[in-house]
Amino acid sequence: MDFVGPSLLVLVRHAESARNQAKKGSVYFADDAARQVVRGVPDHLIELTPDGHKQAAQTGHGIRERFGTFDYVYTSGYARTVQTAEDILSAYGSDERRQMKVKADLFIRERDPGFAYDMTTGEAEAAFPWLNEYWQTFGGFMARPPGGESLADVTGRVHTFLSDLFRERVGQKVMVVTHGGTLRCFRFLLEDWSYSQAHKWPGGQSPANCGVTTYRSAGAGQPLELEEYNQVYWTVGSATDGI
């Protein structure tokens, strides 16, 4: 996408969530014990861990020092992105916070994980014995989890979000707190990736919890260009893959 929009777009992956901690970077839970803490909790209600709150608070100080205030801050409306945004904004003074409008937008939610959401590895392999071969054939961008969304599906709604953003926030400073998979869709659109580029993260590096990716315009009327990917401002806890 190369039409004029915000002067600054800062994308932040949410801080460490309870499911991140329980799954330890795996696609599924290792066993029943690993999933007990979050079993039965829907994706939009998954909250941050204590370390996640610390990550977000530390990230807030780095973001404030580097970028100052924003005109708008968007979250996906999921608990973990709302909490991350709140912790980031705690680094700002009350007068600064009053300058920034905070909105939730469902178009930037994480991909729907489908029927295997609460499954262990063994349960998923038993229920969907064909899934690994299917995933290898179609790849991580096009393949759909059973009952869920592909990243290509997610890209469609991220495109809608960006179209509105570029129309309504021209010349403004915007921060978006979203999810790891959704960030990949943002990059696909903002950097005009091919399908082969989107198949996996460049260099295999997925964004860290609270990883900050920055796009900036060189001047009035100029498109956004990638300035930095996955800058980490925190020193507590551990970067975690997954949603």
mmCIF file of C-alpha atoms in Angstrom:
data_model
loop_
_atom_site.group_PDB
_atom_site.id
_atom_site.type_symbol
_atom_site.label_atom_id
_atom_site.label_comp_id
_atom_site.label_asym_id
_atom_site.label_seq_id
_atom_site.Cartn_x
_atom_site.Cartn_y
_atom_site.Cartn_z
ATOM 1 C CA MET A 1 0.000 0.000 0.000
ATOM 2 C CA ASP A 2 1.719 3.178 -1.140
ATOM 3 C CA PHE A 3 -0.947 5.874 -0.851
ATOM 4 C CA VAL A 4 -0.642 8.716 1.644
ATOM 5 C CA GLY A 5 -1.745 8.072 5.222
ATOM 6 C CA PRO A 6 -0.421 8.661 8.731
ATOM 7 C CA SER A 7 2.968 10.321 9.144
ATOM 8 C CA LEU A 8 3.922 7.651 11.707
ATOM 9 C CA LEU A 9 2.537 4.153 12.230
ATOM 10 C CA VAL A 10 3.841 2.169 15.198
ATOM 11 C CA LEU A 11 2.751 -1.478 15.425
ATOM 12 C CA VAL A 12 3.140 -3.255 18.771
ATOM 13 C CA ARG A 13 2.560 -6.924 19.434
ATOM 14 C CA HIS A 14 0.803 -7.524 22.749
ATOM 15 C CA ALA A 15 2.872 -8.448 25.807
ATOM 16 C CA GLU A 16 3.204 -12.011 27.137
ATOM 17 C CA SER A 17 -0.220 -13.588 27.625
ATOM 18 C CA ALA A 18 -1.305 -16.492 29.791
ATOM 19 C CA ARG A 19 -1.588 -18.725 26.696
ATOM 20 C CA ASN A 20 1.875 -17.672 25.498
ATOM 21 C CA GLN A 21 3.240 -18.789 28.838
ATOM 22 C CA ALA A 22 1.269 -22.049 28.887
ATOM 23 C CA LYS A 23 2.116 -23.077 25.309
ATOM 24 C CA LYS A 24 5.788 -22.016 25.438
ATOM 25 C CA GLY A 25 5.955 -21.254 21.726
ATOM 26 C CA SER A 26 4.281 -24.489 20.571
ATOM 27 C CA VAL A 27 1.304 -24.647 18.223
ATOM 28 C CA TYR A 28 -0.648 -26.818 20.685
ATOM 29 C CA PHE A 29 -0.446 -27.525 24.412
ATOM 30 C CA ALA A 30 2.160 -30.108 25.384
ATOM 31 C CA ASP A 31 -0.256 -31.946 27.680
ATOM 32 C CA ASP A 32 -3.358 -31.509 29.807
ATOM 33 C CA ALA A 33 -1.404 -30.031 32.703
ATOM 34 C CA ALA A 34 -0.018 -27.273 30.483
ATOM 35 C CA ARG A 35 -3.466 -26.071 29.379
ATOM 36 C CA GLN A 36 -5.290 -26.175 32.731
ATOM 37 C CA VAL A 37 -4.645 -22.531 33.602
ATOM 38 C CA VAL A 38 -6.355 -21.236 30.447
ATOM 39 C CA ARG A 39 -8.605 -24.138 29.432
ATOM 40 C CA GLY A 40 -12.043 -22.947 28.404
ATOM 41 C CA VAL A 41 -11.098 -19.248 28.299
ATOM 42 C CA PRO A 42 -12.004 -17.793 24.876
ATOM 43 C CA ASP A 43 -9.270 -16.079 22.925
ATOM 44 C CA HIS A 44 -10.616 -12.552 23.347
ATOM 45 C CA LEU A 45 -10.552 -12.867 27.164
ATOM 46 C CA ILE A 46 -6.974 -14.177 27.549
ATOM 47 C CA GLU A 47 -5.090 -11.758 29.802
ATOM 48 C CA LEU A 48 -1.457 -10.801 30.314
ATOM 49 C CA THR A 49 0.864 -12.501 32.760
ATOM 50 C CA PRO A 50 2.569 -10.445 35.512
ATOM 51 C CA ASP A 51 5.704 -10.420 33.341
ATOM 52 C CA GLY A 52 3.564 -9.282 30.423
ATOM 53 C CA HIS A 53 2.379 -6.251 32.376
ATOM 54 C CA LYS A 54 5.999 -5.407 33.192
ATOM 55 C CA GLN A 55 7.032 -5.811 29.537
ATOM 56 C CA ALA A 56 4.313 -3.413 28.423
ATOM 57 C CA ALA A 57 5.103 -0.831 31.116
ATOM 58 C CA GLN A 58 8.801 -0.842 30.193
ATOM 59 C CA THR A 59 7.894 -0.631 26.509
ATOM 60 C CA GLY A 60 5.760 2.417 27.252
ATOM 61 C CA HIS A 61 8.763 4.356 28.528
ATOM 62 C CA GLY A 62 10.745 3.481 25.395
ATOM 63 C CA ILE A 63 7.888 4.440 23.093
ATOM 64 C CA ARG A 64 7.221 7.732 24.895
ATOM 65 C CA GLU A 65 10.872 8.724 24.775
ATOM 66 C CA ARG A 66 11.202 7.895 21.096
ATOM 67 C CA PHE A 67 7.848 8.953 19.624
ATOM 68 C CA GLY A 68 6.144 11.248 22.130
ATOM 69 C CA THR A 69 2.352 11.319 22.068
ATOM 70 C CA PHE A 70 0.079 9.813 19.401
ATOM 71 C CA ASP A 71 -3.115 11.125 17.889
ATOM 72 C CA TYR A 72 -4.765 7.695 18.001
ATOM 73 C CA VAL A 73 -4.055 4.366 19.697
ATOM 74 C CA TYR A 74 -5.873 1.292 18.363
ATOM 75 C CA THR A 75 -6.252 -2.143 19.958
ATOM 76 C CA SER A 76 -7.972 -5.287 18.726
ATOM 77 C CA GLY A 77 -10.338 -5.140 21.694
ATOM 78 C CA TYR A 78 -8.926 -8.455 22.977
ATOM 79 C CA ALA A 79 -8.036 -8.308 26.676
ATOM 80 C CA ARG A 80 -4.325 -8.806 26.085
ATOM 81 C CA THR A 81 -4.074 -5.907 23.617
ATOM 82 C CA VAL A 82 -6.231 -3.610 25.757
ATOM 83 C CA GLN A 83 -4.073 -4.354 28.811
ATOM 84 C CA THR A 84 -0.872 -3.882 26.796
ATOM 85 C CA ALA A 85 -2.055 -0.489 25.548
ATOM 86 C CA GLU A 86 -3.077 0.587 29.052
ATOM 87 C CA ASP A 87 0.326 -0.388 30.457
ATOM 88 C CA ILE A 88 2.155 1.379 27.615
ATOM 89 C CA LEU A 89 0.118 4.540 28.163
ATOM 90 C CA SER A 90 0.849 4.462 31.899
ATOM 91 C CA ALA A 91 4.269 5.905 30.965
ATOM 92 C CA TYR A 92 2.534 9.128 29.869
ATOM 93 C CA GLY A 93 1.329 11.967 32.078
ATOM 94 C CA SER A 94 -2.378 12.692 32.472
ATOM 95 C CA ASP A 95 -2.243 15.714 30.154
ATOM 96 C CA GLU A 96 -0.477 13.645 27.484
ATOM 97 C CA ARG A 97 -3.015 10.836 27.767
ATOM 98 C CA ARG A 98 -5.886 13.240 27.255
ATOM 99 C CA GLN A 99 -4.381 14.157 23.885
ATOM 100 C CA MET A 100 -4.544 10.546 22.645
ATOM 101 C CA LYS A 101 -7.773 8.851 21.561
ATOM 102 C CA VAL A 102 -7.948 5.086 22.222
ATOM 103 C CA LYS A 103 -10.172 2.895 20.035
ATOM 104 C CA ALA A 104 -10.796 -0.840 19.587
ATOM 105 C CA ASP A 105 -11.163 -2.273 16.085
ATOM 106 C CA LEU A 106 -12.181 -5.888 15.487
ATOM 107 C CA PHE A 107 -10.563 -5.893 12.024
ATOM 108 C CA ILE A 108 -7.110 -6.154 13.667
ATOM 109 C CA ARG A 109 -7.922 -9.104 15.950
ATOM 110 C CA GLU A 110 -5.801 -12.261 15.798
ATOM 111 C CA ARG A 111 -6.642 -15.057 13.348
ATOM 112 C CA ASP A 112 -9.405 -17.412 14.450
ATOM 113 C CA PRO A 113 -7.485 -20.500 15.664
ATOM 114 C CA GLY A 114 -10.372 -22.866 14.944
ATOM 115 C CA PHE A 115 -11.371 -26.166 16.523
ATOM 116 C CA ALA A 116 -7.926 -27.093 17.849
ATOM 117 C CA TYR A 117 -7.742 -23.986 20.055
ATOM 118 C CA ASP A 118 -7.669 -25.906 23.359
ATOM 119 C CA MET A 119 -6.120 -29.168 22.096
ATOM 120 C CA THR A 120 -2.887 -30.835 23.086
ATOM 121 C CA THR A 121 -0.482 -31.931 20.340
ATOM 122 C CA GLY A 122 -1.635 -35.541 20.703
ATOM 123 C CA GLU A 123 -5.314 -34.621 20.481
ATOM 124 C CA ALA A 124 -4.791 -32.439 17.402
ATOM 125 C CA GLU A 125 -2.811 -35.149 15.606
ATOM 126 C CA ALA A 126 -5.501 -37.716 16.378
ATOM 127 C CA ALA A 127 -8.371 -35.442 15.307
ATOM 128 C CA PHE A 128 -6.680 -34.079 12.169
ATOM 129 C CA PRO A 129 -4.139 -36.676 10.974
ATOM 130 C CA TRP A 130 -3.982 -35.006 7.541
ATOM 131 C CA LEU A 131 -3.218 -31.530 8.866
ATOM 132 C CA ASN A 132 0.582 -31.576 8.790
ATOM 133 C CA GLU A 133 0.705 -32.634 5.115
ATOM 134 C CA TYR A 134 -1.969 -30.055 4.230
ATOM 135 C CA TRP A 135 0.001 -27.347 6.064
ATOM 136 C CA GLN A 136 3.217 -28.293 4.280
ATOM 137 C CA THR A 137 1.429 -28.143 0.923
ATOM 138 C CA PHE A 138 -0.288 -24.774 1.326
ATOM 139 C CA GLY A 139 2.166 -23.032 3.669
ATOM 140 C CA GLY A 140 1.770 -20.859 6.707
ATOM 141 C CA PHE A 141 0.125 -17.941 4.924
ATOM 142 C CA MET A 142 -2.539 -19.746 2.901
ATOM 143 C CA ALA A 143 -3.389 -22.756 5.094
ATOM 144 C CA ARG A 144 -6.449 -22.576 7.354
ATOM 145 C CA PRO A 145 -6.557 -24.246 10.768
ATOM 146 C CA PRO A 146 -9.629 -26.523 10.886
ATOM 147 C CA GLY A 147 -12.569 -24.218 11.523
ATOM 148 C CA GLY A 148 -10.327 -21.136 11.603
ATOM 149 C CA GLU A 149 -8.734 -18.478 9.402
ATOM 150 C CA SER A 150 -5.648 -18.414 7.232
ATOM 151 C CA LEU A 151 -3.362 -15.401 7.437
ATOM 152 C CA ALA A 152 -4.547 -14.607 3.912
ATOM 153 C CA ASP A 153 -8.073 -14.352 5.349
ATOM 154 C CA VAL A 154 -6.821 -12.036 8.098
ATOM 155 C CA THR A 155 -5.082 -9.856 5.500
ATOM 156 C CA GLY A 156 -8.473 -9.041 3.977
ATOM 157 C CA ARG A 157 -9.749 -7.414 7.154
ATOM 158 C CA VAL A 158 -6.409 -5.718 7.883
ATOM 159 C CA HIS A 159 -6.699 -4.181 4.403
ATOM 160 C CA THR A 160 -10.086 -2.747 5.408
ATOM 161 C CA PHE A 161 -8.585 -1.313 8.599
ATOM 162 C CA LEU A 162 -5.672 0.273 6.736
ATOM 163 C CA SER A 163 -7.935 1.711 4.041
ATOM 164 C CA ASP A 164 -9.945 3.506 6.737
ATOM 165 C CA LEU A 165 -6.785 4.537 8.575
ATOM 166 C CA PHE A 166 -5.145 6.007 5.487
ATOM 167 C CA ARG A 167 -8.298 7.950 4.662
ATOM 168 C CA GLU A 168 -9.047 9.262 8.164
ATOM 169 C CA ARG A 169 -5.626 9.732 9.798
ATOM 170 C CA VAL A 170 -3.638 11.558 7.120
ATOM 171 C CA GLY A 171 -0.536 13.158 8.624
ATOM 172 C CA GLN A 172 -1.282 11.837 12.115
ATOM 173 C CA LYS A 173 0.741 9.681 14.531
ATOM 174 C CA VAL A 174 -0.887 6.312 15.141
ATOM 175 C CA MET A 175 -0.025 3.355 17.376
ATOM 176 C CA VAL A 176 -1.652 -0.052 16.844
ATOM 177 C CA VAL A 177 -1.487 -2.776 19.520
ATOM 178 C CA THR A 178 -2.306 -6.084 17.884
ATOM 179 C CA HIS A 179 -1.222 -9.741 17.518
ATOM 180 C CA GLY A 180 1.709 -11.632 16.029
ATOM 181 C CA GLY A 181 -0.122 -13.167 13.081
ATOM 182 C CA THR A 182 -1.932 -9.922 12.353
ATOM 183 C CA LEU A 183 1.388 -8.076 12.288
ATOM 184 C CA ARG A 184 2.492 -10.380 9.481
ATOM 185 C CA CYS A 185 -0.585 -9.289 7.521
ATOM 186 C CA PHE A 186 0.232 -5.620 8.134
ATOM 187 C CA ARG A 187 3.708 -6.193 6.730
ATOM 188 C CA PHE A 188 2.326 -8.063 3.712
ATOM 189 C CA LEU A 189 0.228 -5.023 2.809
ATOM 190 C CA LEU A 190 2.494 -2.168 3.855
ATOM 191 C CA GLU A 191 5.604 -3.633 2.214
ATOM 192 C CA ASP A 192 3.921 -5.239 -0.824
ATOM 193 C CA TRP A 193 5.157 -8.720 0.000
ATOM 194 C CA SER A 194 4.734 -11.576 -2.444
ATOM 195 C CA TYR A 195 3.064 -14.811 -1.304
ATOM 196 C CA SER A 196 6.478 -16.462 -1.034
ATOM 197 C CA GLN A 197 7.697 -13.683 1.277
ATOM 198 C CA ALA A 198 4.588 -14.067 3.432
ATOM 199 C CA HIS A 199 5.001 -17.859 3.671
ATOM 200 C CA LYS A 200 7.138 -17.358 6.788
ATOM 201 C CA TRP A 201 8.724 -14.502 8.675
ATOM 202 C CA PRO A 202 11.801 -13.073 6.915
ATOM 203 C CA GLY A 203 14.819 -14.624 8.577
ATOM 204 C CA GLY A 204 12.466 -16.755 10.655
ATOM 205 C CA GLN A 205 12.096 -13.930 13.153
ATOM 206 C CA SER A 206 8.552 -13.557 14.450
ATOM 207 C CA PRO A 207 7.837 -10.473 16.586
ATOM 208 C CA ALA A 208 8.635 -10.626 20.281
ATOM 209 C CA ASN A 209 6.023 -9.870 22.876
ATOM 210 C CA CYS A 210 5.821 -6.054 22.854
ATOM 211 C CA GLY A 211 8.085 -5.970 19.787
ATOM 212 C CA VAL A 212 7.741 -2.544 18.143
ATOM 213 C CA THR A 213 7.653 -2.147 14.354
ATOM 214 C CA THR A 214 7.806 1.375 12.934
ATOM 215 C CA TYR A 215 6.704 2.878 9.621
ATOM 216 C CA ARG A 216 7.371 6.533 8.912
ATOM 217 C CA SER A 217 6.654 8.947 6.093
ATOM 218 C CA ALA A 218 9.608 10.924 4.739
ATOM 219 C CA GLY A 219 7.435 14.021 4.447
ATOM 220 C CA ALA A 220 4.063 15.428 3.467
ATOM 221 C CA GLY A 221 2.533 13.377 0.673
ATOM 222 C CA GLN A 222 5.113 10.599 0.982
ATOM 223 C CA PRO A 223 4.152 6.947 1.656
ATOM 224 C CA LEU A 224 5.002 5.073 4.826
ATOM 225 C CA GLU A 225 8.300 3.172 4.745
ATOM 226 C CA LEU A 226 9.567 0.537 7.164
ATOM 227 C CA GLU A 227 11.975 2.173 9.615
ATOM 228 C CA GLU A 228 12.523 -0.636 12.112
ATOM 229 C CA TYR A 229 11.188 -4.109 12.827
ATOM 230 C CA ASN A 230 10.735 -5.737 16.239
ATOM 231 C CA GLN A 231 12.516 -3.252 18.488
ATOM 232 C CA VAL A 232 12.333 -4.513 22.084
ATOM 233 C CA TYR A 233 12.419 -2.044 24.984
ATOM 234 C CA TRP A 234 11.859 -4.412 27.918
ATOM 235 C CA THR A 235 14.275 -6.564 29.919
ATOM 236 C CA VAL A 236 11.909 -8.743 31.989
ATOM 237 C CA GLY A 237 10.381 -12.119 31.068
ATOM 238 C CA SER A 238 10.905 -13.910 27.770
ATOM 239 C CA ALA A 239 9.903 -13.291 24.146
ATOM 240 C CA THR A 240 7.206 -15.790 23.189
ATOM 241 C CA ASP A 241 5.913 -17.076 19.866
ATOM 242 C CA GLY A 242 2.261 -17.775 19.186
ATOM 243 C CA ILE A 243 -0.910 -15.781 19.686
#
